[in-house]
Short mmCIF file of C-alpha atoms in Angstrom, two decimals:
data_model
loop_
_atom_site.label_atom_id
_atom_site.label_comp_id
_atom_site.label_asym_id
_atom_site.label_seq_id
_atom_site.Cartn_x
_atom_site.Cartn_y
_atom_site.Cartn_z
CA MET V 1 185.61 -0.42 -69.46
CA THR V 2 183.82 -0.18 -66.03
CA HIS V 3 183.83 -2.39 -63.49
CA LEU V 4 180.79 -4.49 -61.83
CA PRO V 5 180.68 -4.80 -58.37
CA LEU V 6 180.94 -9.29 -58.44
CA PHE V 7 179.97 -11.33 -55.37
CA HIS V 8 183.22 -12.29 -55.35
CA ASP V 9 185.33 -8.63 -55.49
CA ALA V 10 185.10 -8.39 -51.48
CA PRO V 11 188.89 -8.27 -50.42
CA ALA V 12 189.67 -12.23 -50.10
CA GLU V 13 190.70 -11.82 -46.25
CA ALA V 14 186.85 -11.18 -45.61
CA ALA V 15 185.59 -13.59 -48.67
CA LEU V 16 187.12 -16.54 -46.94
CA SER V 17 185.10 -15.53 -43.72
CA ALA V 18 182.17 -13.39 -44.82
CA PRO V 19 179.16 -14.54 -46.92
CA PRO V 20 178.72 -12.44 -50.40
CA PRO V 21 176.94 -9.48 -51.24
CA VAL V 22 173.74 -9.03 -51.87
CA LEU V 23 173.56 -7.22 -55.07
CA VAL V 24 170.57 -4.66 -55.69
CA LEU V 25 170.26 -3.59 -59.33
CA GLY V 26 167.50 -0.33 -59.59
CA THR V 27 166.08 -2.26 -63.32
CA GLY V 28 164.39 1.67 -64.07
CA THR V 29 161.20 2.19 -65.59
CA GLY V 30 159.05 -0.01 -68.04
CA GLU V 31 157.59 -3.62 -67.42
CA ALA V 32 160.40 -5.02 -69.10
CA PRO V 33 163.67 -4.45 -68.53
CA ALA V 34 166.70 -4.54 -70.63
CA PHE V 35 169.68 -5.51 -69.19
CA ALA V 36 172.81 -4.92 -69.98
CA PRO V 37 175.19 -7.61 -70.85
CA ASP V 38 177.36 -7.23 -68.21
CA VAL V 39 174.32 -6.66 -65.66
CA ALA V 40 173.00 -9.56 -67.69
CA ARG V 41 175.59 -11.58 -66.22
CA LEU V 42 175.24 -10.04 -62.59
CA LEU V 43 171.82 -12.31 -63.22
CA ASP V 44 173.43 -15.29 -64.63
CA GLU V 45 174.95 -16.49 -60.94
CA ALA V 46 173.14 -15.46 -58.43
CA GLU V 47 170.73 -18.16 -56.92
CA VAL V 48 167.47 -16.60 -55.26
CA VAL V 49 166.20 -13.61 -57.07
CA ALA V 50 163.79 -11.58 -54.23
CA ALA V 51 161.80 -8.74 -57.48
CA PRO V 52 158.37 -7.63 -57.44
CA ARG V 53 156.28 -10.71 -58.51
CA ARG V 54 156.05 -9.72 -62.32
CA LEU V 55 159.29 -9.69 -63.01
CA LEU V 56 160.13 -13.02 -61.51
CA ALA V 57 158.81 -15.33 -64.25
CA ARG V 58 161.66 -14.05 -65.74
CA PHE V 59 164.43 -15.95 -64.16
CA PRO V 60 163.32 -19.77 -63.75
CA GLY V 61 165.48 -22.11 -62.43
CA LYS V 62 166.83 -19.84 -59.48
CA ARG V 63 165.08 -19.12 -56.09
CA HIS V 64 162.68 -17.14 -55.74
CA ILE V 65 161.50 -14.49 -53.07
CA ALA V 66 158.73 -11.67 -53.78
CA LEU V 67 158.85 -7.94 -52.47
CA ALA V 68 154.96 -7.23 -52.03
CA CYS V 69 153.73 -5.50 -49.07
CA PRO V 70 154.50 -6.38 -45.83
CA LEU V 71 157.80 -6.23 -47.01
CA GLU V 72 159.24 -8.04 -43.79
CA PRO V 73 158.94 -11.58 -44.80
CA ALA V 74 160.78 -11.76 -47.68
CA LEU V 75 163.35 -8.75 -46.06
CA ARG V 76 164.55 -11.83 -43.55
CA GLU V 77 163.82 -15.14 -45.99
CA LEU V 78 166.59 -12.51 -48.37
CA GLU V 79 168.87 -12.82 -44.79
CA ALA V 80 168.83 -15.41 -44.43
CA ALA V 81 169.78 -17.12 -47.90
CA ARG V 82 172.61 -14.67 -47.88
CA GLN V 83 174.08 -16.53 -44.49
CA GLU V 84 173.63 -19.73 -45.93
CA GLY V 85 176.16 -18.50 -48.50
CA ARG V 86 173.48 -17.92 -51.53
CA ARG V 87 174.08 -15.00 -54.07
CA CYS V 88 171.47 -12.77 -54.45
CA VAL V 89 170.31 -10.75 -56.27
CA VAL V 90 167.42 -8.18 -55.38
CA LEU V 91 165.32 -5.85 -58.14
CA ALA V 92 164.43 -2.82 -57.64
CA ASP V 93 161.62 0.16 -59.68
CA GLY V 94 163.22 3.71 -60.40
CA ASP V 95 167.06 3.06 -59.02
CA PRO V 96 167.07 1.65 -55.23
CA LEU V 97 167.66 4.73 -53.80
CA LEU V 98 165.44 7.16 -53.83
CA TYR V 99 162.57 6.32 -52.10
CA GLY V 100 163.44 2.20 -53.04
CA ILE V 101 164.60 -1.03 -51.06
CA GLY V 102 167.79 0.18 -51.58
CA THR V 103 167.69 2.39 -48.61
CA THR V 104 165.16 -0.34 -46.73
CA LEU V 105 168.32 -2.79 -46.89
CA GLY V 106 170.80 -0.86 -46.18
CA LYS V 107 168.71 0.47 -42.66
CA ARG V 108 169.07 -2.86 -41.62
CA ALA V 109 171.72 -4.63 -38.84
CA ALA V 110 172.71 -7.22 -41.74
CA PHE V 111 173.50 -5.80 -44.52
CA ALA V 112 175.51 -2.79 -41.72
CA ALA V 113 178.86 -4.52 -42.62
CA PRO V 114 180.96 -3.10 -44.88
CA GLY V 115 180.05 -5.20 -48.60
CA SER V 116 177.96 -6.83 -47.75
CA LEU V 117 175.77 -4.94 -50.03
CA ARG V 118 176.05 -3.39 -53.08
CA ILE V 119 173.75 -1.40 -55.29
CA LEU V 120 173.68 0.10 -58.73
CA PRO V 121 171.40 2.44 -59.89
CA GLY V 122 168.74 2.71 -62.03
CA VAL V 123 166.46 5.49 -63.84
CA SER V 124 163.75 6.66 -61.44
CA ALA V 125 160.58 7.35 -63.06
CA MET V 126 161.37 11.27 -61.68
CA GLN V 127 164.74 11.17 -64.13
CA THR V 128 162.59 9.85 -67.25
CA ALA V 129 159.52 12.23 -66.16
CA CYS V 130 161.16 15.63 -66.07
CA ALA V 131 163.32 14.25 -69.73
CA ARG V 132 160.22 14.04 -71.01
CA LEU V 133 159.01 16.68 -69.73
CA ARG V 134 162.55 18.90 -70.51
CA LEU V 135 162.99 20.03 -67.31
CA PRO V 136 166.38 19.89 -65.95
CA TRP V 137 166.11 18.07 -61.57
CA HIS V 138 169.27 19.80 -60.23
CA ASP V 139 166.76 21.58 -58.19
CA LEU V 140 164.39 19.70 -58.11
CA ALA V 141 163.04 18.47 -54.48
CA VAL V 142 161.28 14.70 -54.20
CA LEU V 143 159.66 13.41 -52.14
CA SER V 144 157.12 9.51 -51.59
CA LEU V 145 153.59 9.90 -50.12
CA HIS V 146 153.09 5.79 -51.52
CA GLY V 147 151.58 4.57 -47.56
CA ARG V 148 151.56 7.89 -45.77
CA ASN V 149 149.10 8.96 -43.84
CA ASP V 150 151.02 12.54 -42.81
CA TRP V 151 151.39 14.99 -46.36
CA LEU V 152 153.74 17.31 -43.41
CA PRO V 153 156.17 16.92 -45.90
CA LEU V 154 154.05 18.24 -49.26
CA ALA V 155 153.39 20.97 -46.85
CA HIS V 156 156.95 22.07 -46.45
CA ALA V 157 158.22 21.18 -49.50
CA ALA V 158 155.37 23.06 -51.60
CA LEU V 159 156.00 26.69 -49.22
CA THR V 160 159.42 26.47 -51.22
CA ARG V 161 157.67 27.40 -54.17
CA ARG V 162 160.26 25.23 -55.87
CA PRO V 163 159.45 22.18 -58.74
CA LEU V 164 158.52 18.47 -56.69
CA CYS V 165 158.75 15.90 -57.26
CA VAL V 166 155.77 13.27 -55.57
CA TYR V 167 155.76 9.97 -55.64
CA THR V 168 152.15 8.74 -55.34
CA ASP V 169 149.70 5.65 -54.88
CA ALA V 170 145.76 5.01 -55.59
CA ALA V 171 145.15 6.96 -52.08
CA ASN V 172 147.18 9.15 -52.02
CA SER V 173 146.57 9.75 -55.74
CA PRO V 174 147.47 13.62 -57.54
CA ALA V 175 144.08 14.53 -57.67
CA ALA V 176 143.88 14.29 -53.74
CA ILE V 177 147.76 16.11 -53.72
CA ALA V 178 145.18 18.82 -55.97
CA ARG V 179 142.58 19.46 -53.12
CA PHE V 180 144.84 19.14 -50.12
CA LEU V 181 147.45 22.16 -52.11
CA LEU V 182 144.04 23.62 -53.06
CA GLU V 183 142.15 23.98 -50.21
CA ARG V 184 145.42 25.23 -47.91
CA GLY V 185 145.42 27.52 -50.83
CA ALA V 186 149.52 26.52 -52.21
CA ASP V 187 147.76 27.29 -55.78
CA TRP V 188 151.03 28.62 -56.52
CA PHE V 189 151.73 25.34 -59.04
CA ARG V 190 150.81 23.58 -61.39
CA MET V 191 150.04 19.59 -62.47
CA ALA V 192 152.16 17.47 -64.81
CA VAL V 193 151.16 13.51 -64.48
CA ALA V 194 153.13 10.71 -65.63
CA SER V 195 151.80 7.15 -65.54
CA ARG V 196 153.23 3.75 -67.08
CA LEU V 197 156.37 5.81 -68.64
CA ASN V 198 158.24 3.49 -70.57
CA THR V 199 155.78 1.20 -71.74
CA THR V 200 153.15 1.35 -74.50
CA GLU V 201 150.45 3.28 -72.38
CA GLU V 202 152.60 5.91 -71.23
CA SER V 203 150.79 9.64 -70.41
CA VAL V 204 152.76 12.80 -68.89
CA ARG V 205 150.17 15.83 -68.86
CA GLU V 206 150.06 18.91 -67.83
CA TYR V 207 146.81 19.83 -65.66
CA ASP V 208 145.77 23.27 -63.40
CA LEU V 209 145.45 21.75 -60.38
CA PRO V 210 141.27 22.61 -60.02
CA GLU V 211 141.11 20.31 -63.58
CA ALA V 212 143.92 17.84 -61.64
CA ALA V 213 141.58 17.56 -58.37
CA GLU V 214 138.63 16.17 -60.74
CA GLN V 215 140.65 13.52 -62.20
CA ASN V 216 140.37 9.79 -61.37
CA PHE V 217 144.68 9.04 -61.82
CA PRO V 218 144.21 5.01 -61.14
CA GLY V 219 147.03 5.01 -59.04
CA GLY V 220 151.09 5.00 -58.99
CA GLU V 221 151.49 8.31 -61.05
CA SER V 222 154.99 10.63 -60.78
CA VAL V 223 153.22 13.92 -60.08
CA ILE V 224 155.72 16.69 -61.37
CA LEU V 225 154.04 20.51 -59.44
CA LEU V 226 155.35 23.38 -61.29
CA PRO V 227 155.49 26.93 -60.08
CA ARG V 228 153.69 29.61 -61.34
CA ARG V 229 154.63 32.83 -62.27
CA ASP V 230 151.90 34.51 -63.14
CA ASP V 231 149.90 36.60 -60.42
CA GLY V 232 146.50 36.07 -58.37
CA VAL V 233 148.51 33.36 -56.41
CA ALA V 234 147.73 33.01 -53.37
CA PRO V 235 151.00 34.78 -51.39
CA GLY V 236 151.70 32.02 -48.59
CA PRO V 237 152.70 32.66 -44.86
CA ARG V 238 154.01 36.26 -44.05
CA PHE V 239 155.07 37.81 -41.03
CA GLY V 240 152.84 41.03 -40.34
CA LEU V 241 149.89 40.38 -41.72
CA ASP V 242 147.14 42.84 -43.84
CA GLU V 243 144.31 41.97 -41.31
CA ARG V 244 142.06 44.02 -44.51
CA ALA V 245 142.91 41.08 -46.60
CA LEU V 246 140.93 38.68 -43.79
CA THR V 247 137.31 37.49 -42.97
CA LEU V 248 137.31 38.15 -39.24
CA ASP V 249 134.88 37.36 -36.82
CA LYS V 250 132.87 41.17 -35.28
CA GLY V 251 136.63 42.15 -34.13
CA LEU V 252 137.05 38.36 -31.87
CA TYR V 253 140.39 37.90 -33.27
CA THR V 254 143.79 37.92 -31.87
CA LYS V 255 145.00 42.10 -32.42
CA ALA V 256 148.46 42.64 -34.39
CA PRO V 257 150.88 43.67 -30.98
CA ILE V 258 149.11 41.01 -28.95
CA ARG V 259 149.95 38.57 -31.46
CA ALA V 260 153.90 40.38 -31.67
CA ALA V 261 153.91 39.67 -28.23
CA ALA V 262 152.77 36.41 -28.20
CA LEU V 263 155.28 35.50 -30.57
CA SER V 264 157.61 36.92 -28.94
CA LEU V 265 157.45 34.85 -26.11
CA LEU V 266 156.11 31.52 -27.60
CA ALA V 267 160.07 31.59 -29.48
CA PRO V 268 158.09 29.13 -32.30
CA ARG V 269 161.89 28.08 -34.05
CA PRO V 270 161.41 26.57 -37.68
CA ASP V 271 160.39 22.81 -36.65
CA ASP V 272 158.25 23.60 -33.35
CA THR V 273 154.21 22.12 -33.38
CA LEU V 274 152.69 25.01 -31.99
CA TRP V 275 148.49 25.11 -30.94
CA ASP V 276 146.34 27.58 -31.29
CA LEU V 277 143.17 26.64 -28.96
CA GLY V 278 140.69 28.72 -28.90
CA ALA V 279 142.00 30.36 -32.49
CA GLY V 280 139.19 32.30 -33.59
CA SER V 281 139.20 34.03 -36.65
CA GLY V 282 142.99 32.37 -37.15
CA CYS V 283 145.21 34.88 -37.01
CA LEU V 284 147.90 34.20 -34.58
CA SER V 285 148.02 30.55 -36.36
CA LEU V 286 148.57 32.15 -39.59
CA GLU V 287 150.77 34.95 -37.83
CA ALA V 288 153.09 32.08 -36.73
CA ALA V 289 152.77 30.08 -39.59
CA ALA V 290 155.89 32.22 -41.28
CA LEU V 291 158.42 31.26 -38.34
CA LEU V 292 157.38 27.98 -38.87
CA PRO V 293 158.56 26.72 -41.95
CA ARG V 294 159.78 23.81 -41.05
CA GLY V 295 157.09 22.59 -38.77
CA ARG V 296 153.22 22.89 -37.62
CA VAL V 297 150.93 24.90 -36.90
CA VAL V 298 147.06 23.17 -35.46
CA ALA V 299 144.37 25.23 -34.72
CA LEU V 300 141.87 24.43 -31.92
CA GLU V 301 138.18 26.01 -32.27
CA ARG V 302 134.85 25.41 -31.11
CA GLU V 303 133.07 27.25 -32.59
CA GLU V 304 132.26 25.92 -36.51
CA SER V 305 131.46 29.84 -38.50
CA ARG V 306 135.10 30.27 -36.79
CA VAL V 307 136.63 26.88 -38.30
CA SER V 308 134.77 28.46 -41.24
CA LEU V 309 136.61 32.16 -41.05
CA ILE V 310 139.36 30.06 -40.22
CA ARG V 311 139.34 27.43 -43.54
CA GLU V 312 138.88 30.31 -45.37
CA ASN V 313 141.74 33.09 -44.36
CA ARG V 314 144.19 30.18 -45.29
CA ARG V 315 143.39 29.63 -48.37
CA ARG V 316 143.84 32.88 -48.94
CA ILE V 317 146.79 33.59 -48.41
CA GLY V 318 148.15 29.67 -48.65
CA ILE V 319 149.29 28.21 -45.53
CA PRO V 320 150.15 24.34 -45.95
CA HIS V 321 151.21 23.61 -42.74
CA LEU V 322 148.48 24.70 -41.08
CA ASP V 323 145.66 21.94 -39.15
CA ILE V 324 142.61 22.66 -38.39
CA VAL V 325 140.88 20.54 -35.83
CA HIS V 326 137.19 21.22 -34.68
CA GLY V 327 136.76 20.93 -30.91
CA SER V 328 137.20 21.81 -27.68
CA ALA V 329 139.78 22.10 -25.42
CA PRO V 330 141.11 20.88 -23.49
CA ASP V 331 138.80 17.31 -24.99
CA ALA V 332 139.89 17.51 -27.82
CA LEU V 333 143.52 17.49 -27.57
CA ASP V 334 144.81 13.57 -26.93
CA GLY V 335 144.87 13.38 -30.80
CA LEU V 336 147.08 16.14 -31.88
CA PRO V 337 150.64 15.85 -31.37
CA ASP V 338 151.95 16.92 -28.96
CA PRO V 339 152.89 20.62 -28.78
CA ASP V 340 156.76 23.11 -28.63
CA ALA V 341 154.49 25.77 -27.87
CA VAL V 342 150.97 26.60 -26.95
CA PHE V 343 149.08 30.13 -27.47
CA ILE V 344 145.27 29.45 -25.40
CA GLY V 345 143.69 32.76 -26.45
CA GLY V 346 140.45 31.38 -25.66
CA GLY V 347 138.31 28.38 -23.25
CA LEU V 348 140.48 29.14 -20.15
CA GLY V 349 136.45 29.65 -18.19
CA GLY V 350 133.68 27.61 -18.65
CA ALA V 351 131.92 25.03 -18.20
CA ARG V 352 133.97 22.73 -20.30
CA ASN V 353 136.94 24.22 -17.68
CA PRO V 354 135.15 25.39 -14.11
CA ASN V 355 138.47 26.48 -12.55
CA GLY V 356 140.58 27.65 -14.81
CA ARG V 357 142.65 24.78 -14.36
CA ILE V 358 142.11 21.76 -16.19
CA LEU V 359 143.41 23.46 -19.16
CA PRO V 360 146.41 24.89 -18.32
CA GLU V 361 146.64 21.46 -16.85
CA ALA V 362 145.96 19.74 -19.85
CA VAL V 363 148.65 20.83 -21.50
CA ALA V 364 151.74 21.27 -19.64
CA ALA V 365 151.27 17.69 -19.80
CA ARG V 366 152.02 17.80 -22.96
CA LEU V 367 154.58 20.19 -24.31
CA LYS V 368 157.84 19.21 -25.37
CA PRO V 369 160.21 19.71 -22.59
CA GLY V 370 161.44 22.80 -22.60
CA GLY V 371 158.35 23.68 -23.95
CA ARG V 372 156.55 27.36 -23.41
CA MET V 373 152.66 27.65 -23.11
CA VAL V 374 151.23 31.51 -23.01
CA ALA V 375 147.73 32.41 -21.74
CA ALA V 376 145.96 35.69 -23.28
CA ALA V 377 143.71 36.76 -19.98
CA ALA V 378 141.44 39.85 -20.58
CA LEU V 379 139.83 39.51 -16.48
CA LEU V 380 141.99 39.59 -13.77
CA SER V 381 140.17 36.41 -12.35
CA THR V 382 141.70 34.52 -14.90
CA LEU V 383 145.39 36.10 -14.61
CA ASN V 384 145.21 35.48 -11.09
CA THR V 385 143.99 31.81 -11.99
CA LEU V 386 146.86 30.78 -14.20
CA LEU V 387 149.16 32.66 -11.79
CA ASP V 388 148.28 30.13 -7.83
CA PHE V 389 148.64 27.14 -11.40
CA ALA V 390 151.85 28.44 -12.17
CA ARG V 391 153.30 29.13 -8.09
CA GLU V 392 151.73 26.22 -6.94
CA ARG V 393 153.68 23.92 -9.27
CA GLY V 394 156.66 25.01 -9.61
CA LEU V 395 157.46 26.66 -13.21
CA ARG V 396 158.81 29.50 -14.34
CA HIS V 397 156.23 32.01 -15.41
CA SER V 398 155.89 35.70 -16.05
CA VAL V 399 152.72 38.09 -16.59
CA MET V 400 153.43 41.31 -19.54
CA GLN V 401 149.83 43.72 -20.14
CA ILE V 402 150.05 45.39 -23.27
CA GLN V 403 147.90 48.79 -23.58
CA ALA V 404 147.94 49.26 -27.14
CA ALA V 405 146.15 52.24 -29.71
CA GLU V 406 145.98 52.79 -32.93
CA SER V 407 145.23 55.02 -35.10
CA ALA V 408 141.26 56.24 -36.45
CA PRO V 409 140.74 59.20 -39.23
CA LEU V 410 138.79 62.16 -37.21
CA ALA V 411 138.15 65.53 -38.68
CA GLY V 412 140.41 64.76 -41.56
CA SER V 413 143.26 63.59 -39.66
CA LEU V 414 144.67 60.87 -37.53
CA THR V 415 143.11 60.13 -33.98
CA LEU V 416 144.18 56.76 -31.48
CA LYS V 417 141.62 54.83 -30.52
CA PRO V 418 142.89 52.54 -27.02
CA LEU V 419 142.47 48.41 -27.46
CA ASN V 420 141.59 47.44 -24.62
CA PRO V 421 144.32 45.79 -22.60
CA VAL V 422 145.12 42.22 -22.42
CA PHE V 423 147.68 40.10 -20.04
CA LEU V 424 149.76 37.69 -21.12
CA ILE V 425 150.81 35.03 -18.71
CA GLY V 426 154.43 33.18 -20.06
CA ILE V 427 154.62 29.32 -18.94
CA PHE V 428 157.27 27.18 -18.98
CA PRO V 429 156.82 23.77 -17.65
CA GLY V 430 159.77 23.12 -19.51
CA ASP V 431 161.94 25.05 -17.12
CA ALA V 432 164.23 24.77 -14.25
CA PRO V 433 162.37 27.39 -11.71
CA ASP V 434 162.65 30.70 -11.39
CA ARG V 435 162.50 31.46 -7.62
CA ARG V 436 163.38 35.22 -8.65
CA LEU V 437 160.11 36.24 -9.52
CA PRO V 438 156.84 36.03 -7.90
#
């Protein structure tokens, strides 16, 4: 017979001085879970039951702690009851350690001691949904958007094109997930939506993303994203963009040789945050995204028409972790996450940056330790301004001039057409000053 952990199972010497452990029981799915005899005995022995309100009425004669948002008061009451020597049971929907209260309790100092917390797993909504779909879940990624505002984990998971389970709420609904993926070009999924599992109102239905985006879901569904294998899905991020596949603004974009050199200087790591300021048509952002599978790219552009181009290019290529901000630097930088790397492709002149230094000053103040800033300049005056800025602050810096030519047809053959020369100024506020450089 399987041995279940009991309240008095702690070593005898520990039991003399320590309060009994809190038992966390996974209830699986459904509104009225049935408990095995051994589990029912644990509930009979309990003096305190902490559970969602809908379950508490099943346990008359016991002290009740309602698990509801905000959760902190209930957790403190639970900890106090244990310190009083009460036998406490926590009932958790699904599995307590899959985005459940078991994880929350395990992080609290009150349960740091060995034997203070014991967990019996339950069948999760993810497992039940996979069973209905006959989908093996050993390769499934799982994440929760319940109560979250940042959807970057969803973007990262979508990039893998693996099956994915997402726990939702009323605001972060299956329809909102479908719209997010479609807007960002991650159209390589279809969606299964599971609700009210193990009840008489159970529903498990598959949708194409455009269809799911138009539905009205009540909230609390489990979503399974299933990869599509058919042709026509967006290619996803890659280094070495085919510019013919993009919508560009009259040639106002960072050319391929400049992008390659700039990204080499920026040296992005897979989980970095990169800003592209004055993003134009978004070419550098789109290409940088391939180097940041666990990071974030933010494209900032002040011209609304170009913002529309970046959105369209993001959708065409499929870059879910690219955020697009319509605004002007430095004013629009305040709401952005601190960067590890910043490319300045524009905005180094004009009324908002009259002396050429306001923007690099603002960027340097926001860079994380070890951060890198690279600016593109066509004018010698801009180059000199940035060099003066770096020298005066003792910042390590470098200059690279890119002169390149691209082939073009001529007389049945090819000729080379030169591109305008561009200076790339690298400034590295996170490094110690290097006096060997000018």
